[in-house]
PDB file of C-alpha atoms in Angstrom:
ATOM      1  CA  MET Y 230       0.000   0.000   0.000  1.00 53.00           C
ATOM      2  CA  SER Y 231       1.752   3.160  -1.209  1.00 68.00           C
ATOM      3  CA  ALA Y 232       1.378   6.450   0.641  1.00 80.00           C
ATOM      4  CA  ARG Y 233      -1.037   8.999  -0.799  1.00 90.00           C
ATOM      5  CA  THR Y 234      -1.673  12.652  -0.017  1.00 95.00           C
ATOM      6  CA  LEU Y 235      -5.195  13.986   0.392  1.00 96.00           C
ATOM      7  CA  THR Y 236      -7.092  16.792   2.056  1.00 97.00           C
ATOM      8  CA  CYS Y 237      -9.145  16.039   5.153  1.00 98.00           C
ATOM      9  CA  THR Y 238     -11.492  18.167   7.224  1.00 98.00           C
ATOM     10  CA  VAL Y 239     -11.265  18.544  10.993  1.00 98.00           C
ATOM     11  CA  GLU Y 240     -14.612  17.190  12.160  1.00 97.00           C
ATOM     12  CA  THR Y 241     -14.202  17.044  15.943  1.00 97.00           C
ATOM     13  CA  MET Y 242     -11.574  17.970  18.516  1.00 97.00           C
ATOM     14  CA  GLU Y 243     -11.823  16.818  22.135  1.00 97.00           C
ATOM     15  CA  THR Y 244      -9.679  17.430  25.207  1.00 97.00           C
ATOM     16  CA  LEU Y 245      -8.455  14.156  26.736  1.00 97.00           C
ATOM     17  CA  SER Y 246      -5.972  15.472  29.305  1.00 96.00           C
ATOM     18  CA  ALA Y 247      -3.994  18.578  30.139  1.00 95.00           C
ATOM     19  CA  ASP Y 248      -1.995  18.279  26.907  1.00 96.00           C
ATOM     20  CA  VAL Y 249      -3.527  15.470  24.795  1.00 98.00           C
ATOM     21  CA  TYR Y 250      -6.340  16.051  22.313  1.00 97.00           C
ATOM     22  CA  ARG Y 251      -8.495  13.624  20.363  1.00 98.00           C
ATOM     23  CA  LEU Y 252      -8.842  14.665  16.764  1.00 98.00           C
ATOM     24  CA  PHE Y 253     -11.266  13.273  14.182  1.00 98.00           C
ATOM     25  CA  LEU Y 254     -10.565  13.962  10.524  1.00 98.00           C
ATOM     26  CA  ARG Y 255     -12.895  13.147   7.642  1.00 98.00           C
ATOM     27  CA  GLY Y 256     -11.718  12.390   4.129  1.00 97.00           C
ATOM     28  CA  ASP Y 257     -12.719  10.512   1.003  1.00 96.00           C
ATOM     29  CA  PRO Y 258     -13.504   6.941   2.146  1.00 96.00           C
ATOM     30  CA  GLN Y 259     -12.027   5.556  -1.069  1.00 94.00           C
ATOM     31  CA  GLN Y 260      -8.700   7.197  -0.261  1.00 94.00           C
ATOM     32  CA  ILE Y 261      -8.612   6.546   3.503  1.00 95.00           C
ATOM     33  CA  LEU Y 262      -6.817   3.213   3.278  1.00 94.00           C
ATOM     34  CA  PHE Y 263      -4.685   1.891   6.136  1.00 96.00           C
ATOM     35  CA  ALA Y 264      -4.009  -1.197   8.228  1.00 96.00           C
ATOM     36  CA  PRO Y 265      -4.426  -1.414  12.025  1.00 97.00           C
ATOM     37  CA  GLY Y 266      -1.227  -0.075  13.583  1.00 98.00           C
ATOM     38  CA  GLN Y 267      -0.177   2.268  10.787  1.00 97.00           C
ATOM     39  CA  TYR Y 268       0.459   5.995  11.047  1.00 97.00           C
ATOM     40  CA  LEU Y 269      -0.087   9.077   8.914  1.00 98.00           C
ATOM     41  CA  MET Y 270       1.638  12.393   8.392  1.00 97.00           C
ATOM     42  CA  LEU Y 271      -0.038  15.750   8.922  1.00 97.00           C
ATOM     43  CA  ILE Y 272       1.543  18.242   6.539  1.00 97.00           C
ATOM     44  CA  VAL Y 273       1.958  21.607   8.258  1.00 95.00           C
ATOM     45  CA  GLN Y 274       3.975  24.420   6.717  1.00 93.00           C
ATOM     46  CA  GLY Y 275       5.874  21.891   4.623  1.00 92.00           C
ATOM     47  CA  ASN Y 276       6.712  19.689   7.606  1.00 94.00           C
ATOM     48  CA  HIS Y 277       5.474  16.098   7.837  1.00 96.00           C
ATOM     49  CA  LEU Y 278       4.359  15.330  11.410  1.00 97.00           C
ATOM     50  CA  PRO Y 279       3.762  11.625  12.196  1.00 97.00           C
ATOM     51  CA  PHE Y 280       0.769  10.427  14.252  1.00 97.00           C
ATOM     52  CA  SER Y 281      -0.515   6.914  14.835  1.00 98.00           C
ATOM     53  CA  ILE Y 282      -4.015   6.292  13.537  1.00 98.00           C
ATOM     54  CA  ALA Y 283      -6.084   5.474  16.621  1.00 98.00           C
ATOM     55  CA  ASN Y 284      -9.148   3.842  15.060  1.00 98.00           C
ATOM     56  CA  ALA Y 285      -9.535   0.603  13.161  1.00 97.00           C
ATOM     57  CA  PRO Y 286     -10.233   0.912   9.431  1.00 95.00           C
ATOM     58  CA  ASN Y 287     -13.938   0.542   8.677  1.00 92.00           C
ATOM     59  CA  GLY Y 288     -14.429   2.333   5.389  1.00 92.00           C
ATOM     60  CA  ASP Y 289     -16.185   5.458   6.716  1.00 94.00           C
ATOM     61  CA  GLY Y 290     -13.405   7.927   5.868  1.00 96.00           C
ATOM     62  CA  ILE Y 291     -12.745   8.831   9.520  1.00 97.00           C
ATOM     63  CA  LEU Y 292      -9.270   9.120  11.022  1.00 98.00           C
ATOM     64  CA  GLU Y 293      -8.800   9.380  14.798  1.00 98.00           C
ATOM     65  CA  LEU Y 294      -5.585  10.871  16.168  1.00 98.00           C
ATOM     66  CA  HIS Y 295      -4.308  11.483  19.708  1.00 98.00           C
ATOM     67  CA  VAL Y 296      -2.269  14.678  19.494  1.00 98.00           C
ATOM     68  CA  GLN Y 297      -0.059  15.910  22.310  1.00 96.00           C
ATOM     69  CA  TYR Y 298       0.589  19.629  22.575  1.00 96.00           C
ATOM     70  CA  ILE Y 299       4.221  20.353  23.430  1.00 94.00           C
ATOM     71  CA  ALA Y 300       4.557  24.055  24.167  1.00 92.00           C
ATOM     72  CA  GLU Y 301       8.254  24.256  23.328  1.00 94.00           C
ATOM     73  CA  SER Y 302       7.774  22.628  19.912  1.00 94.00           C
ATOM     74  CA  ASP Y 303       7.496  24.964  16.921  1.00 94.00           C
ATOM     75  CA  ASN Y 304       5.786  22.205  14.943  1.00 95.00           C
ATOM     76  CA  ALA Y 305       3.196  21.663  17.673  1.00 95.00           C
ATOM     77  CA  ARG Y 306       2.409  25.356  17.881  1.00 95.00           C
ATOM     78  CA  ALA Y 307       2.046  25.589  14.099  1.00 96.00           C
ATOM     79  CA  LEU Y 308      -0.188  22.525  14.024  1.00 96.00           C
ATOM     80  CA  PHE Y 309      -2.520  23.739  16.766  1.00 96.00           C
ATOM     81  CA  ARG Y 310      -2.908  27.109  15.092  1.00 94.00           C
ATOM     82  CA  GLN Y 311      -4.341  25.178  12.156  1.00 93.00           C
ATOM     83  CA  LEU Y 312      -6.586  22.845  14.133  1.00 94.00           C
ATOM     84  CA  HIS Y 313     -10.176  23.981  14.455  1.00 93.00           C
ATOM     85  CA  VAL Y 314     -13.468  22.383  13.465  1.00 96.00           C
ATOM     86  CA  GLY Y 315     -14.067  22.767   9.758  1.00 96.00           C
ATOM     87  CA  ALA Y 316     -10.434  23.438   8.888  1.00 96.00           C
ATOM     88  CA  GLU Y 317      -8.799  21.552   6.056  1.00 97.00           C
ATOM     89  CA  ILE Y 318      -5.441  19.846   6.511  1.00 97.00           C
ATOM     90  CA  GLU Y 319      -3.204  17.853   4.203  1.00 97.00           C
ATOM     91  CA  VAL Y 320      -2.647  14.235   5.182  1.00 97.00           C
ATOM     92  CA  SER Y 321      -0.232  11.641   3.843  1.00 97.00           C
ATOM     93  CA  LEU Y 322      -1.073   8.020   4.626  1.00 94.00           C
ATOM     94  CA  ALA Y 323      -0.379   5.345   5.411  1.00 93.00           C
ATOM     95  CA  GLY Y 324       3.057   4.454   6.762  1.00 95.00           C
ATOM     96  CA  GLY Y 325       4.591   1.895   9.074  1.00 95.00           C
ATOM     97  CA  GLU Y 326       5.073  -1.845   9.003  1.00 90.00           C
ATOM     98  CA  SER Y 327       4.155  -2.469  12.645  1.00 95.00           C
ATOM     99  CA  VAL Y 328       0.679  -3.666  11.717  1.00 96.00           C
ATOM    100  CA  LEU Y 329      -1.750  -6.307  12.870  1.00 96.00           C
ATOM    101  CA  GLU Y 330      -1.927  -9.352  10.619  1.00 92.00           C
ATOM    102  CA  LEU Y 331      -5.652  -9.990  10.478  1.00 88.00           C
ATOM    103  CA  ASP Y 332      -5.251 -13.768  10.131  1.00 87.00           C
ATOM    104  CA  ASP Y 333      -2.646 -14.067  12.905  1.00 87.00           C
ATOM    105  CA  PRO Y 334      -4.098 -16.409  15.565  1.00 88.00           C
ATOM    106  CA  ARG Y 335      -1.481 -15.660  18.236  1.00 93.00           C
ATOM    107  CA  PRO Y 336      -2.271 -13.828  21.468  1.00 95.00           C
ATOM    108  CA  LEU Y 337      -1.401 -10.131  21.464  1.00 96.00           C
ATOM    109  CA  LEU Y 338       0.950  -8.530  23.976  1.00 96.00           C
ATOM    110  CA  LEU Y 339       0.629  -4.761  23.533  1.00 98.00           C
ATOM    111  CA  ILE Y 340       3.001  -2.410  25.364  1.00 98.00           C
ATOM    112  CA  ALA Y 341       2.562   1.357  25.062  1.00 98.00           C
ATOM    113  CA  ALA Y 342       3.832   4.501  26.714  1.00 98.00           C
ATOM    114  CA  GLY Y 343       2.007   7.833  26.547  1.00 97.00           C
ATOM    115  CA  THR Y 344       0.305   8.499  23.217  1.00 98.00           C
ATOM    116  CA  GLY Y 345       1.665   5.189  21.954  1.00 98.00           C
ATOM    117  CA  PHE Y 346      -1.738   4.032  23.179  1.00 98.00           C
ATOM    118  CA  ALA Y 347      -3.205   5.379  19.925  1.00 98.00           C
ATOM    119  CA  GLN Y 348      -1.509   2.688  17.832  1.00 98.00           C
ATOM    120  CA  MET Y 349      -2.649   0.004  20.264  1.00 98.00           C
ATOM    121  CA  LYS Y 350      -6.223   1.281  20.174  1.00 98.00           C
ATOM    122  CA  SER Y 351      -6.381   0.708  16.424  1.00 98.00           C
ATOM    123  CA  ILE Y 352      -4.984  -2.811  16.804  1.00 98.00           C
ATOM    124  CA  ILE Y 353      -7.323  -3.641  19.679  1.00 98.00           C
ATOM    125  CA  GLU Y 354     -10.444  -2.398  17.905  1.00 98.00           C
ATOM    126  CA  ALA Y 355      -9.618  -4.410  14.785  1.00 97.00           C
ATOM    127  CA  SER Y 356      -8.803  -7.553  16.752  1.00 97.00           C
ATOM    128  CA  LEU Y 357     -11.914  -7.387  18.934  1.00 96.00           C
ATOM    129  CA  ALA Y 358     -14.085  -6.938  15.852  1.00 95.00           C
ATOM    130  CA  LEU Y 359     -12.576  -9.823  13.893  1.00 93.00           C
ATOM    131  CA  HIS Y 360     -11.340 -12.267  16.550  1.00 93.00           C
ATOM    132  CA  PRO Y 361     -12.953 -11.497  19.931  1.00 94.00           C
ATOM    133  CA  GLU Y 362     -11.672 -14.820  21.277  1.00 95.00           C
ATOM    134  CA  ARG Y 363      -8.008 -13.855  20.795  1.00 95.00           C
ATOM    135  CA  PRO Y 364      -6.265 -13.107  24.122  1.00 96.00           C
ATOM    136  CA  ILE Y 365      -5.026  -9.521  24.376  1.00 97.00           C
ATOM    137  CA  HIS Y 366      -2.986  -8.035  27.201  1.00 97.00           C
ATOM    138  CA  LEU Y 367      -2.460  -4.280  27.109  1.00 98.00           C
ATOM    139  CA  TRP Y 368       0.252  -2.690  29.227  1.00 98.00           C
ATOM    140  CA  TRP Y 369       0.012   1.120  29.205  1.00 98.00           C
ATOM    141  CA  ALA Y 370       2.703   3.160  30.940  1.00 98.00           C
ATOM    142  CA  ALA Y 371       3.023   6.809  31.935  1.00 97.00           C
ATOM    143  CA  ARG Y 372       4.802   8.868  34.544  1.00 95.00           C
ATOM    144  CA  ALA Y 373       1.547   9.744  36.352  1.00 94.00           C
ATOM    145  CA  ARG Y 374      -1.931   8.268  36.226  1.00 94.00           C
ATOM    146  CA  SER Y 375      -3.357  11.507  34.823  1.00 94.00           C
ATOM    147  CA  GLU Y 376      -1.349  10.807  31.658  1.00 96.00           C
ATOM    148  CA  LEU Y 377      -3.317   7.602  31.021  1.00 97.00           C
ATOM    149  CA  TYR Y 378      -5.752   9.822  29.182  1.00 98.00           C
ATOM    150  CA  MET Y 379      -8.187   7.074  28.080  1.00 98.00           C
ATOM    151  CA  GLU Y 380      -7.812   4.670  30.987  1.00 97.00           C
ATOM    152  CA  TRP Y 381     -11.605   4.379  31.052  1.00 98.00           C
ATOM    153  CA  GLN Y 382     -11.558   2.926  27.523  1.00 98.00           C
ATOM    154  CA  ALA Y 383      -9.029   0.240  28.409  1.00 98.00           C
ATOM    155  CA  ARG Y 384     -10.998  -0.699  31.507  1.00 98.00           C
ATOM    156  CA  GLN Y 385     -14.198  -0.851  29.465  1.00 98.00           C
ATOM    157  CA  TRP Y 386     -12.586  -3.292  27.041  1.00 98.00           C
ATOM    158  CA  ALA Y 387     -11.528  -5.449  29.984  1.00 98.00           C
ATOM    159  CA  GLU Y 388     -15.027  -5.403  31.487  1.00 98.00           C
ATOM    160  CA  GLN Y 389     -16.745  -6.278  28.219  1.00 97.00           C
ATOM    161  CA  ASN Y 390     -14.317  -8.873  26.833  1.00 97.00           C
ATOM    162  CA  GLU Y 391     -13.271 -11.890  28.850  1.00 96.00           C
ATOM    163  CA  HIS Y 392     -10.138 -12.407  26.738  1.00 97.00           C
ATOM    164  CA  PHE Y 393      -8.873  -8.843  27.217  1.00 98.00           C
ATOM    165  CA  SER Y 394      -6.713  -7.778  30.162  1.00 97.00           C
ATOM    166  CA  PHE Y 395      -5.258  -4.393  31.044  1.00 98.00           C
ATOM    167  CA  THR Y 396      -2.354  -3.425  33.282  1.00 98.00           C
ATOM    168  CA  PRO Y 397      -1.777   0.302  33.849  1.00 98.00           C
ATOM    169  CA  VAL Y 398       1.762   1.227  34.898  1.00 97.00           C
ATOM    170  CA  VAL Y 399       2.883   4.544  36.391  1.00 96.00           C
ATOM    171  CA  GLU Y 400       6.302   5.618  37.635  1.00 94.00           C
ATOM    172  CA  LEU Y 401       5.324   8.181  40.250  1.00 91.00           C
ATOM    173  CA  PRO Y 402       4.177   6.826  43.634  1.00 85.00           C
ATOM    174  CA  GLY Y 403       1.279   8.112  45.681  1.00 81.00           C
ATOM    175  CA  GLU Y 404      -1.706   6.937  43.645  1.00 75.00           C
ATOM    176  CA  GLU Y 405      -4.744   6.034  45.740  1.00 77.00           C
ATOM    177  CA  ASP Y 406      -7.207   3.281  44.824  1.00 83.00           C
ATOM    178  CA  PHE Y 407      -4.915   2.232  41.978  1.00 91.00           C
ATOM    179  CA  ASP Y 408      -4.922  -1.414  40.961  1.00 91.00           C
ATOM    180  CA  GLY Y 409      -2.051  -1.042  38.513  1.00 94.00           C
ATOM    181  CA  VAL Y 410       1.714  -1.180  38.913  1.00 95.00           C
ATOM    182  CA  VAL Y 411       3.871   1.658  40.257  1.00 94.00           C
ATOM    183  CA  GLU Y 412       7.172   0.962  38.538  1.00 94.00           C
ATOM    184  CA  ARG Y 413       9.042   1.598  35.315  1.00 96.00           C
ATOM    185  CA  ILE Y 414       7.479  -0.384  32.468  1.00 97.00           C
ATOM    186  CA  ASP Y 415      10.513  -2.564  31.699  1.00 96.00           C
ATOM    187  CA  ASN Y 416      10.865  -3.528  35.368  1.00 95.00           C
ATOM    188  CA  ALA Y 417       7.136  -4.191  35.630  1.00 96.00           C
ATOM    189  CA  LEU Y 418       7.286  -6.572  32.678  1.00 95.00           C
ATOM    190  CA  HIS Y 419      10.396  -8.324  33.995  1.00 92.00           C
ATOM    191  CA  ASP Y 420       8.696  -9.073  37.301  1.00 91.00           C
ATOM    192  CA  ARG Y 421       5.345 -10.189  35.876  1.00 94.00           C
ATOM    193  CA  VAL Y 422       5.710 -11.748  32.414  1.00 92.00           C
ATOM    194  CA  GLN Y 423       6.788 -15.384  32.532  1.00 86.00           C
ATOM    195  CA  ARG Y 424       6.912 -16.087  28.792  1.00 82.00           C
ATOM    196  CA  ALA Y 425       6.257 -14.233  25.591  1.00 82.00           C
ATOM    197  CA  ASP Y 426       7.235 -16.654  22.835  1.00 84.00           C
ATOM    198  CA  GLU Y 427       3.639 -17.491  21.887  1.00 88.00           C
ATOM    199  CA  ALA Y 428       2.490 -13.889  21.415  1.00 92.00           C
ATOM    200  CA  SER Y 429       2.718 -11.266  18.715  1.00 94.00           C
ATOM    201  CA  ILE Y 430       4.189  -8.276  20.551  1.00 96.00           C
ATOM    202  CA  PHE Y 431       3.713  -4.615  19.620  1.00 97.00           C
ATOM    203  CA  ILE Y 432       5.605  -1.832  21.397  1.00 98.00           C
ATOM    204  CA  ALA Y 433       4.971   1.917  21.023  1.00 98.00           C
ATOM    205  CA  GLY Y 434       6.894   4.654  22.791  1.00 97.00           C
ATOM    206  CA  SER Y 435      10.196   6.514  22.713  1.00 96.00           C
ATOM    207  CA  PRO Y 436      13.271   4.674  21.390  1.00 96.00           C
ATOM    208  CA  GLY Y 437      14.666   4.395  24.914  1.00 96.00           C
ATOM    209  CA  MET Y 438      11.452   2.872  26.248  1.00 97.00           C
ATOM    210  CA  VAL Y 439      11.096   0.462  23.314  1.00 97.00           C
ATOM    211  CA  TYR Y 440      14.642  -0.876  23.545  1.00 96.00           C
ATOM    212  CA  ALA Y 441      14.450  -1.207  27.330  1.00 96.00           C
ATOM    213  CA  VAL Y 442      11.334  -3.353  26.857  1.00 95.00           C
ATOM    214  CA  VAL Y 443      13.004  -5.367  24.078  1.00 93.00           C
ATOM    215  CA  ASP Y 444      15.959  -6.093  26.373  1.00 93.00           C
ATOM    216  CA  THR Y 445      13.606  -7.122  29.157  1.00 92.00           C
ATOM    217  CA  LEU Y 446      11.709  -9.503  26.875  1.00 91.00           C
ATOM    218  CA  ALA Y 447      14.997 -10.948  25.638  1.00 89.00           C
ATOM    219  CA  ARG Y 448      15.789 -12.003  29.210  1.00 87.00           C
ATOM    220  CA  ILE Y 449      12.528 -13.927  29.466  1.00 82.00           C
ATOM    221  CA  GLU Y 450      12.931 -17.557  28.388  1.00 67.00           C
ATOM    222  CA  PRO Y 451      11.993 -18.797  25.916  1.00 64.00           C
ATOM    223  CA  MET Y 452      12.862 -15.613  24.066  1.00 64.00           C
ATOM    224  CA  ALA Y 453      10.121 -13.654  22.337  1.00 67.00           C
ATOM    225  CA  LYS Y 454      10.456 -13.751  18.567  1.00 75.00           C
ATOM    226  CA  ARG Y 455       7.592 -11.745  17.016  1.00 90.00           C
ATOM    227  CA  ILE Y 456       8.234  -8.186  18.169  1.00 93.00           C
ATOM    228  CA  PHE Y 457       7.045  -5.174  16.165  1.00 96.00           C
ATOM    229  CA  SER Y 458       7.714  -1.458  16.644  1.00 97.00           C
ATOM    230  CA  ASP Y 459       8.018   1.515  14.306  1.00 96.00           C
ATOM    231  CA  VAL Y 460      11.083   2.520  16.335  1.00 96.00           C
ATOM    232  CA  PHE Y 461      13.025  -0.282  14.654  1.00 95.00           C
ATOM    233  CA  SER Y 462      12.708   1.639  11.365  1.00 93.00           C
ATOM    234  CA  TYR Y 463      13.209   5.280  12.357  1.00 91.00           C
ATOM    235  CA  ALA Y 464      15.685   4.801  15.247  1.00 92.00           C
ATOM    236  CA  PRO Y 465      17.530   1.505  14.700  1.00 92.00           C
ATOM    237  CA  ARG Y 466      20.076   0.560  17.303  1.00 86.00           C
ATOM    238  CA  GLY Y 467      23.472   2.032  16.665  1.00 67.00           C
ATOM    239  CA  LYS Y 468      21.976   4.830  14.559  1.00 49.00           C
ATOM    240  CA  GLY Y 469      19.528   6.557  16.887  1.00 41.00           C
ATOM    241  CA  PRO Y 470      18.997   7.815  20.449  1.00 39.00           C
ATOM    242  CA  ASP Y 471      18.523   4.371  21.971  1.00 38.00           C
ATOM    243  CA  GLU Y 472      18.965   5.527  25.539  1.00 37.00           C
ATOM    244  CA  VAL Y 473      16.559   8.478  25.497  1.00 33.00           C
ATOM    245  CA  SER Y 474      13.853   7.935  28.114  1.00 30.00           C
TER     246      SER Y 474
END
């Protein structure tokens, strides 16, 4: 599937947290073609800004994005000046090879940090629609619980689907009435995952987070073999900021 550029309209924009917004774009359904787990580029002032597509493809021409506003980023400021309901924006899609194979029968182990949840949401929605019996375990990490901006959605999936489980992970202590894990995500996985060789594993986060998780999984025997992340393409080891947290 080759990338194509088209014009979409901002249909809805919602506030999810102090700095994360949920954006719905509408475009020509015949041109909105992507696989669960892929990303798109928003073209702003000549710059191509990547965002994971957060919904499963269903042919309705809708694209859901989870966009974080970073005040010190020139690109973020330029993008948000352009974002308002009814505005048109150029989109290039779809990219990325970290995608769900629709006929893959393996359990899914999904590990996300921050807005990496968006990629997992697309994969989860597609899997639940096509293979609701497939076991899925979502691990979602953030520094503070307030950054788990759609925790309610993950918990709803767990309540409504017996084969879906969710483990929230936060680094900062002090959470009350929290049934998740207070630890760094790689340490949390090391202490709680016994084996991962039977699963298809998707990881979304910073290069440092992704490679820390990969190293943790590599220490679990038997070693996990089917691991997917877009980081492997844009920040391969030895050529990118592997140790950035």
